[in-house]
PDB file of C-alpha atoms in Angstrom:
ATOM      1  CA  UNK A 142      10.904 -16.072 -10.989  1.00 50.00           C
ATOM      2  CA  UNK A 143      13.122 -13.112 -10.031  1.00 63.00           C
ATOM      3  CA  UNK A 144      11.236 -10.224  -8.753  1.00 72.00           C
ATOM      4  CA  UNK A 145      12.341  -6.680 -10.157  1.00 75.00           C
ATOM      5  CA  UNK A 146      12.593  -3.703  -7.837  1.00 83.00           C
ATOM      6  CA  UNK A 147       9.779  -1.261  -8.447  1.00 87.00           C
ATOM      7  CA  UNK A 148      12.228   1.653  -9.029  1.00 89.00           C
ATOM      8  CA  UNK A 149      14.091  -0.442 -11.542  1.00 87.00           C
ATOM      9  CA  UNK A 150      10.895  -1.466 -13.264  1.00 86.00           C
ATOM     10  CA  UNK A 151       9.731   2.133 -13.370  1.00 91.00           C
ATOM     11  CA  UNK A 152      13.097   3.348 -14.737  1.00 92.00           C
ATOM     12  CA  UNK A 153      13.004   0.584 -17.391  1.00 91.00           C
ATOM     13  CA  UNK A 154       9.551   1.399 -18.707  1.00 93.00           C
ATOM     14  CA  UNK A 155      10.160   5.108 -18.508  1.00 95.00           C
ATOM     15  CA  UNK A 156      13.180   4.661 -20.600  1.00 94.00           C
ATOM     16  CA  UNK A 157      11.326   2.307 -22.993  1.00 94.00           C
ATOM     17  CA  UNK A 158       8.302   4.794 -23.300  1.00 96.00           C
ATOM     18  CA  UNK A 159      10.752   7.791 -24.052  1.00 97.00           C
ATOM     19  CA  UNK A 160      12.543   5.736 -26.873  1.00 96.00           C
ATOM     20  CA  UNK A 161       9.216   4.527 -28.299  1.00 96.00           C
ATOM     21  CA  UNK A 162       8.115   8.326 -28.362  1.00 97.00           C
ATOM     22  CA  UNK A 163      11.277   9.239 -30.115  1.00 97.00           C
ATOM     23  CA  UNK A 164      10.822   6.524 -32.663  1.00 96.00           C
ATOM     24  CA  UNK A 165       7.338   7.628 -33.256  1.00 95.00           C
ATOM     25  CA  UNK A 166       8.331  11.228 -33.802  1.00 95.00           C
ATOM     26  CA  UNK A 167      11.050  10.131 -36.328  1.00 94.00           C
ATOM     27  CA  UNK A 168       8.530   7.940 -38.123  1.00 91.00           C
ATOM     28  CA  UNK A 169       6.053  10.570 -38.422  1.00 91.00           C
ATOM     29  CA  UNK A 170       8.646  13.158 -39.672  1.00 89.00           C
ATOM     30  CA  UNK A 171       9.873  10.824 -42.411  1.00 86.00           C
ATOM     31  CA  UNK A 172       6.498  10.082 -43.592  1.00 84.00           C
ATOM     32  CA  UNK A 173       4.464  13.203 -43.247  1.00 86.00           C
ATOM     33  CA  UNK A 174       7.494  15.656 -43.270  1.00 80.00           C
ATOM     34  CA  UNK A 175       8.032  14.823 -46.825  1.00 78.00           C
ATOM     35  CA  UNK A 176       4.367  15.839 -47.667  1.00 81.00           C
ATOM     36  CA  UNK A 177       4.409  19.004 -45.549  1.00 85.00           C
ATOM     37  CA  UNK A 178       7.694  20.250 -46.879  1.00 83.00           C
ATOM     38  CA  UNK A 179       7.381  18.928 -50.503  1.00 82.00           C
ATOM     39  CA  UNK A 180       8.147  22.326 -52.120  1.00 86.00           C
ATOM     40  CA  UNK A 181      11.248  23.059 -50.112  1.00 87.00           C
ATOM     41  CA  UNK A 182      12.424  19.459 -50.432  1.00 81.00           C
ATOM     42  CA  UNK A 183      11.913  19.586 -54.136  1.00 85.00           C
ATOM     43  CA  UNK A 184      15.219  21.606 -54.387  1.00 89.00           C
ATOM     44  CA  UNK A 185      17.327  18.729 -53.167  1.00 89.00           C
ATOM     45  CA  UNK A 186      17.986  15.495 -55.058  1.00 88.00           C
ATOM     46  CA  UNK A 187      18.780  12.107 -53.736  1.00 84.00           C
ATOM     47  CA  UNK A 188      19.868   9.167 -56.061  1.00 85.00           C
ATOM     48  CA  UNK A 189      18.836  11.307 -58.971  1.00 88.00           C
ATOM     49  CA  UNK A 190      15.379  12.056 -57.707  1.00 85.00           C
ATOM     50  CA  UNK A 191      13.842  14.992 -56.038  1.00 87.00           C
ATOM     51  CA  UNK A 192      14.080  14.576 -52.183  1.00 84.00           C
ATOM     52  CA  UNK A 193      10.319  14.776 -51.626  1.00 83.00           C
ATOM     53  CA  UNK A 194       9.585  12.111 -54.221  1.00 84.00           C
ATOM     54  CA  UNK A 195      12.208   9.651 -52.865  1.00 82.00           C
ATOM     55  CA  UNK A 196      11.070  10.016 -49.249  1.00 81.00           C
ATOM     56  CA  UNK A 197       7.406   9.356 -50.532  1.00 81.00           C
ATOM     57  CA  UNK A 198       8.268   6.417 -52.542  1.00 82.00           C
ATOM     58  CA  UNK A 199      11.096   4.687 -50.655  1.00 85.00           C
ATOM     59  CA  UNK A 200      12.644   6.922 -47.850  1.00 81.00           C
ATOM     60  CA  UNK A 201       9.833   6.533 -45.332  1.00 83.00           C
ATOM     61  CA  UNK A 202       9.880   2.771 -45.652  1.00 89.00           C
ATOM     62  CA  UNK A 203      13.637   2.605 -45.320  1.00 90.00           C
ATOM     63  CA  UNK A 204      13.394   4.867 -42.280  1.00 91.00           C
ATOM     64  CA  UNK A 205      10.921   2.467 -40.710  1.00 93.00           C
ATOM     65  CA  UNK A 206      13.164  -0.602 -41.405  1.00 95.00           C
ATOM     66  CA  UNK A 207      16.083   1.217 -39.937  1.00 96.00           C
ATOM     67  CA  UNK A 208      14.224   2.164 -36.850  1.00 95.00           C
ATOM     68  CA  UNK A 209      13.130  -1.458 -36.385  1.00 95.00           C
ATOM     69  CA  UNK A 210      16.859  -2.542 -36.388  1.00 96.00           C
ATOM     70  CA  UNK A 211      17.802   0.320 -34.071  1.00 96.00           C
ATOM     71  CA  UNK A 212      14.948  -0.411 -31.749  1.00 95.00           C
ATOM     72  CA  UNK A 213      16.201  -4.133 -31.436  1.00 93.00           C
ATOM     73  CA  UNK A 214      19.785  -3.235 -30.764  1.00 94.00           C
ATOM     74  CA  UNK A 215      18.847  -0.479 -28.160  1.00 94.00           C
ATOM     75  CA  UNK A 216      16.191  -2.589 -26.602  1.00 92.00           C
ATOM     76  CA  UNK A 217      18.831  -5.399 -25.972  1.00 91.00           C
ATOM     77  CA  UNK A 218      21.261  -3.003 -24.328  1.00 92.00           C
ATOM     78  CA  UNK A 219      18.529  -1.601 -22.140  1.00 92.00           C
ATOM     79  CA  UNK A 220      17.455  -5.181 -21.066  1.00 89.00           C
ATOM     80  CA  UNK A 221      21.074  -5.808 -20.098  1.00 88.00           C
ATOM     81  CA  UNK A 222      21.359  -2.367 -18.298  1.00 89.00           C
ATOM     82  CA  UNK A 223      18.264  -3.302 -16.146  1.00 85.00           C
ATOM     83  CA  UNK A 224      19.242  -7.002 -15.584  1.00 82.00           C
ATOM     84  CA  UNK A 225      16.593  -8.614 -17.795  1.00 80.00           C
ATOM     85  CA  UNK A 226      18.230 -11.772 -19.051  1.00 66.00           C
ATOM     86  CA  UNK A 227      16.889 -12.991 -22.461  1.00 63.00           C
ATOM     87  CA  UNK A 228      17.796 -16.630 -22.072  1.00 61.00           C
ATOM     88  CA  UNK A 229      15.918 -16.611 -18.672  1.00 59.00           C
ATOM     89  CA  UNK A 230      12.911 -14.992 -20.355  1.00 58.00           C
ATOM     90  CA  UNK A 231      12.884 -17.751 -23.002  1.00 59.00           C
ATOM     91  CA  UNK A 232      13.037 -20.485 -20.640  1.00 54.00           C
ATOM     92  CA  UNK A 233      10.158 -19.109 -18.556  1.00 52.00           C
ATOM     93  CA  UNK A 234       8.101 -18.490 -21.680  1.00 54.00           C
ATOM     94  CA  UNK A 235       8.611 -21.967 -22.891  1.00 59.00           C
ATOM     95  CA  UNK A 236       7.046 -23.279 -19.529  1.00 58.00           C
ATOM     96  CA  UNK A 237      10.466 -24.594 -18.151  1.00 60.00           C
ATOM     97  CA  UNK A 238      10.992 -24.155 -14.404  1.00 57.00           C
ATOM     98  CA  UNK A 239      13.730 -21.805 -13.381  1.00 54.00           C
ATOM     99  CA  UNK A 240      15.826 -22.442 -10.350  1.00 56.00           C
ATOM    100  CA  UNK A 241      17.547 -19.656  -8.458  1.00 52.00           C
TER     101      UNK A 241
END
């Protein structure tokens, strides 16, 4: 199994931690922000509904789904950037031996 340099591993996990924190802030803002600013958001409409109602009914869920796809795409790019090969990980995870 290929060893990863400690500096590379630290940079990888630092990047992933920052991104996860950003995703959590966006998710928190989408779900609780609609409640905190309901009176202000009531002035705006989206799809024929007041924005605070839409965010409470569907917007927060759609935001989380979009964040899932964004996370998957960005994670793949980060894995490639730091040299983490998906095919190699799958073969190791399935119990197959990997030759260098």
